[in-house]
Rosetta silent file (secondary structure, phi, psi, omega in degrees, C-alpha in Angstrom):
SEQUENCE: MKWQELGELNCPIARSLSIFGDRWTLLIIRNSFLRTRRFDDFQKQLGITRHLLAERLIRLVDNQIFDKVLYQEAPKRYEYRLTERGLALYPIILAFTNWGNSWMNDGSFAKLEYVHKSCGKKTQPTMVCSECGEALTAHDMLPFLGEAQ
SCORE:     score description
SCORE:     0.000 S_00000001
   1 L     0.000  136.884  179.209  178.129  205.979  161.766 S_00000001
   2 L   -81.954  156.748 -179.022  176.815  209.307  160.490 S_00000001
   3 H   -55.977  -43.541 -177.467  178.662  212.594  161.069 S_00000001
   4 H   -63.475  -32.808 -179.912  175.918  213.908  163.329 S_00000001
   5 H   -66.795  -27.668  177.225  176.115  210.773  165.509 S_00000001
   6 H   -60.313  -33.600 -178.357  179.774  211.543  166.252 S_00000001
   7 L   -67.858   -9.909 -179.276  178.592  214.646  168.077 S_00000001
   8 L  -101.091   -4.064 -178.383  176.777  212.494  170.621 S_00000001
   9 L   -77.784  153.156  177.635  179.784  210.396  171.681 S_00000001
  10 L   -84.288   59.277 -179.636  181.556  210.899  175.014 S_00000001
  11 L  -150.441  119.887 -177.762  184.755  211.901  173.225 S_00000001
  12 H   -64.280  -29.160  178.298  185.804  215.511  172.528 S_00000001
  13 H   -69.651  -46.424  178.867  187.662  214.467  169.368 S_00000001
  14 H   -61.337  -43.658  179.782  184.611  212.671  167.951 S_00000001
  15 H   -62.832  -38.675  177.795  182.336  215.609  168.831 S_00000001
  16 H   -67.213  -39.772  179.227  184.766  218.006  167.113 S_00000001
  17 H   -64.262  -23.852  177.493  184.942  215.768  164.048 S_00000001
  18 H   -63.782  -19.932  176.038  181.165  216.023  163.735 S_00000001
  19 H  -102.243  -45.274 -168.715  181.852  219.624  162.658 S_00000001
  20 H  -108.038   13.089 -168.489  185.379  219.521  161.162 S_00000001
  21 L   -79.439   25.401  173.863  185.702  215.950  159.959 S_00000001
  22 L  -139.646  159.715 -174.256  186.278  216.568  156.268 S_00000001
  23 H   -63.042  -36.237 -175.224  189.047  218.223  154.285 S_00000001
  24 H   -66.100  -39.159 -176.439  186.949  221.075  152.942 S_00000001
  25 H   -63.035  -45.867  178.564  185.872  222.379  156.324 S_00000001
  26 H   -65.623  -34.638  177.737  189.430  222.752  157.626 S_00000001
  27 H   -69.677  -36.049  175.022  190.504  224.397  154.375 S_00000001
  28 H   -62.346  -44.862  179.264  187.605  226.862  154.629 S_00000001
  29 H   -64.999  -42.421  176.272  188.681  227.673  158.181 S_00000001
  30 H   -55.275  -48.478 -178.206  192.321  227.996  157.086 S_00000001
  31 H   -66.264  -30.988  177.614  191.318  230.477  154.395 S_00000001
  32 H   -65.978  -33.179  175.177  189.173  232.433  156.826 S_00000001
  33 H   -72.331  -16.749  174.859  192.307  232.990  158.939 S_00000001
  34 L   -94.246   17.055  172.872  193.926  234.288  155.734 S_00000001
  35 L    80.277   16.706  173.357  191.136  236.932  155.619 S_00000001
  36 L   -79.494  135.178 -177.475  188.796  235.248  153.125 S_00000001
  37 L  -134.476  -20.829 -171.318  185.187  236.080  153.981 S_00000001
  38 E  -105.279  145.780 -176.086  183.039  235.888  150.866 S_00000001
  39 H   -51.149  -52.819 -177.070  181.459  232.836  149.263 S_00000001
  40 H   -61.312  -34.669  178.332  182.836  233.493  145.772 S_00000001
  41 H   -68.930  -43.362  175.255  186.347  234.018  147.152 S_00000001
  42 H   -57.938  -46.785 -175.834  186.254  230.731  149.089 S_00000001
  43 H   -62.146  -45.045  179.840  184.972  228.972  145.988 S_00000001
  44 H   -66.186  -44.823 -175.974  187.659  230.400  143.675 S_00000001
  45 H   -68.088  -37.535 -173.938  190.531  229.844  146.099 S_00000001
  46 H   -95.803  -22.695 -176.748  189.607  226.286  147.033 S_00000001
  47 L    71.883   19.816  178.556  188.062  224.979  143.810 S_00000001
  48 L   -80.988  148.854  177.353  185.245  223.439  145.846 S_00000001
  49 L   -66.537  152.732 -178.678  181.827  223.037  144.241 S_00000001
  50 H   -62.017  -38.448 -179.838  179.293  225.687  145.168 S_00000001
  51 H   -62.536  -48.780  179.142  176.968  223.035  146.600 S_00000001
  52 H   -63.420  -42.564  179.436  179.625  221.580  148.937 S_00000001
  53 H   -61.391  -44.667  179.316  180.798  225.026  149.995 S_00000001
  54 H   -60.101  -43.040  178.336  177.242  226.100  150.820 S_00000001
  55 H   -61.158  -46.315 -177.981  176.735  222.952  152.931 S_00000001
  56 H   -65.859  -40.385  178.906  179.986  223.458  154.832 S_00000001
  57 H   -65.841  -38.783  176.597  179.296  227.149  155.478 S_00000001
  58 H   -60.868  -44.881 -179.817  175.807  226.351  156.774 S_00000001
  59 H   -63.278  -39.841 -179.898  177.290  223.789  159.184 S_00000001
  60 H   -69.155  -35.415  175.608  179.921  226.296  160.354 S_00000001
  61 H   -69.925  -46.158 -179.762  177.285  228.992  160.918 S_00000001
  62 H   -59.486  -30.885 -179.390  174.955  226.522  162.677 S_00000001
  63 L   -97.152   15.053  173.640  177.823  225.528  164.984 S_00000001
  64 L    60.201   31.130  173.646  178.706  229.167  165.724 S_00000001
  65 L   -86.494  -37.326  176.814  182.140  229.003  164.076 S_00000001
  66 E  -120.195  148.701  162.817  181.133  231.738  161.607 S_00000001
  67 E   -99.260  138.268  175.959  178.695  234.619  161.773 S_00000001
  68 E   -96.004  114.159 -171.291  176.884  235.242  158.490 S_00000001
  69 E  -118.601  123.966  177.850  176.941  239.024  157.997 S_00000001
  70 E   -66.857  127.641  175.813  175.040  240.896  155.290 S_00000001
  71 E  -120.325   -7.648  178.787  177.342  243.212  153.337 S_00000001
  72 E  -149.178  134.026 -176.401  175.138  244.011  150.302 S_00000001
  73 L   -81.583  -47.853 -173.647  171.359  244.452  150.081 S_00000001
  74 L  -130.621  109.841  -10.473  170.555  244.017  146.379 S_00000001
  75 L   -71.344  159.096 -179.375  171.224  241.276  145.647 S_00000001
  76 L   -63.714  127.336  177.246  171.726  240.009  149.188 S_00000001
  77 E  -134.603  145.582 -174.135  175.341  239.007  149.749 S_00000001
  78 E  -126.741  152.955  169.054  176.965  237.787  152.932 S_00000001
  79 E  -108.731  154.770  177.574  180.381  237.519  154.512 S_00000001
  80 E  -115.275  111.558 -175.396  181.400  234.700  156.818 S_00000001
  81 E  -113.592  137.661  178.901  183.330  236.004  159.805 S_00000001
  82 E   -62.772  134.814  173.524  184.977  233.942  162.495 S_00000001
  83 L   -86.679  179.365  173.820  183.286  234.126  165.885 S_00000001
  84 H   -59.146  -39.519  177.413  185.198  233.852  169.165 S_00000001
  85 H   -62.217  -39.563  177.625  184.495  230.136  168.979 S_00000001
  86 H   -69.796  -42.280  178.893  185.971  230.084  165.477 S_00000001
  87 H   -62.037  -27.575  178.463  189.009  232.158  166.441 S_00000001
  88 L   -67.185   -9.845  177.057  189.717  229.588  169.171 S_00000001
  89 L   -80.215   -8.545 -175.178  190.564  227.151  166.338 S_00000001
  90 H   -55.919  -42.145  177.755  193.755  229.051  165.509 S_00000001
  91 H   -59.704  -30.693  177.728  196.042  226.809  167.605 S_00000001
  92 H   -68.775  -42.226  177.322  194.742  223.823  165.632 S_00000001
  93 H   -61.905  -43.029  177.359  195.608  225.540  162.347 S_00000001
  94 H   -62.271  -41.303 -179.709  199.083  226.329  163.720 S_00000001
  95 H   -65.208  -42.995  176.846  199.529  222.713  164.842 S_00000001
  96 H   -61.785  -42.178  179.169  198.517  221.360  161.413 S_00000001
  97 H   -61.976  -47.372 -179.915  200.886  223.806  159.746 S_00000001
  98 H   -60.125  -45.566  179.766  203.753  222.839  162.035 S_00000001
  99 H   -64.114  -45.357  179.389  203.141  219.127  161.491 S_00000001
 100 H   -62.809  -40.958  176.579  202.829  219.564  157.713 S_00000001
 101 H   -61.079  -38.168 -176.036  206.022  221.619  157.557 S_00000001
 102 H   -82.079  -41.034 -168.486  207.866  218.899  159.489 S_00000001
 103 H  -113.132  -14.576 -178.124  206.411  215.664  158.149 S_00000001
 104 L  -117.346   29.954 -178.004  204.793  216.375  154.768 S_00000001
 105 L  -139.080  113.710  179.208  207.623  218.304  153.147 S_00000001
 106 L   -89.271   12.753 -179.280  210.544  216.613  151.436 S_00000001
 107 L    99.442   -6.704 -178.884  212.201  219.964  150.855 S_00000001
 108 L   -89.655   -4.514  177.507  210.452  220.673  147.555 S_00000001
 109 L  -116.435  144.793  172.090  207.888  222.997  149.184 S_00000001
 110 L   -72.316  137.994  177.780  208.481  226.294  150.913 S_00000001
 111 L   -76.067  144.555  172.670  207.531  226.074  154.570 S_00000001
 112 L   -84.093  123.125 -177.346  204.761  228.314  155.844 S_00000001
 113 L  -118.734  162.239 -177.394  206.273  230.408  158.599 S_00000001
 114 E  -128.142  144.567  172.501  204.842  232.832  161.125 S_00000001
 115 E  -114.260  130.899  176.981  206.016  236.096  162.657 S_00000001
 116 E   -78.928  116.351 -175.064  204.710  237.067  166.099 S_00000001
 117 L   -58.175  -38.887 -175.299  203.477  240.653  165.691 S_00000001
 118 L   -61.424  -43.552 -176.482  204.225  241.657  169.296 S_00000001
 119 L  -106.002  -12.349  178.248  207.948  240.898  169.187 S_00000001
 120 L    76.993   10.788 -176.917  208.508  240.880  165.421 S_00000001
 121 E  -104.373  149.429  172.660  210.327  237.533  165.499 S_00000001
 122 E   -66.319  137.322 -175.865  209.740  234.391  163.480 S_00000001
 123 E  -129.938  153.534  175.835  208.153  231.791  165.749 S_00000001
 124 L  -111.073  118.269 -178.129  207.628  228.057  165.867 S_00000001
 125 L   -65.021  134.195  177.701  204.275  227.123  167.412 S_00000001
 126 L  -136.232  154.586  176.714  204.649  224.900  170.475 S_00000001
 127 L  -109.238  127.636 -176.396  202.249  223.518  173.020 S_00000001
 128 E  -126.637  158.580  177.042  203.273  223.918  176.634 S_00000001
 129 L   -65.664  132.093  179.840  201.894  222.973  180.034 S_00000001
 130 L   -68.834  -17.602 -177.070  199.714  225.739  181.457 S_00000001
 131 L   -94.532  -45.372 -173.969  201.153  225.052  184.923 S_00000001
 132 L  -115.013  -11.566  178.502  204.919  224.641  184.478 S_00000001
 133 L    83.188    0.890  179.420  205.592  225.879  180.922 S_00000001
 134 L   -72.979  145.836  176.834  207.261  222.614  179.828 S_00000001
 135 E   -62.634  142.017 -179.377  206.708  221.469  176.220 S_00000001
 136 L   -96.268  133.597  173.264  204.006  218.805  175.934 S_00000001
 137 L  -130.989  164.810  179.821  204.646  215.472  174.206 S_00000001
 138 H   -60.322  -32.509 -178.351  202.597  212.279  173.968 S_00000001
 139 H   -71.774  -18.933 -174.552  205.016  210.558  176.363 S_00000001
 140 H  -100.300    1.930 -171.795  204.401  213.169  179.076 S_00000001
 141 L  -111.983  148.067  176.935  200.619  213.160  179.163 S_00000001
 142 L  -131.651  100.296 -179.841  198.093  211.084  181.121 S_00000001
 143 L   -77.716  148.829  174.536  194.504  211.520  179.879 S_00000001
 144 L  -154.592  156.754  178.543  191.541  210.839  182.190 S_00000001
 145 L   -80.225  126.133  174.944  187.819  211.570  182.211 S_00000001
 146 L   -86.879 -167.698  179.597  186.889  214.578  184.302 S_00000001
 147 L   -89.460  146.485  174.737  183.474  215.373  185.676 S_00000001
 148 L   -68.987  144.368 -177.915  180.583  216.503  183.482 S_00000001
 149 L  -106.398    0.000    0.000  179.713  220.158  183.979 S_00000001
């Protein structure tokens, strides 16, 4: 199955993977949350080939994750800025970080930690029920298909 075909499946995970289903795309998004915006900076930081980076950035712009913004006229140079749709990916980045800190670290790596600006305290990202505030786990959830909108 081709990447584009995933976007046609009746599964939100498959449709999301049609955009984010490779390692480079998530790393580009991670770096954008670390304030990287320019092509050359992404390329240097990630070590990705220019061709692959250009393809991934085009897909992210086409899917409204990034806006491509001109910052220099001659020669034309662009920045890639997260849109509201792109900023909504932040909980996914936090979840990957939390999982990696917990399960992909034998103690030889420093953990990436976060401070909540509002209260100034170090925080551990958690996912909670929007109704009761209880932490969500796989054992507590019952998925079902809702209605198409």
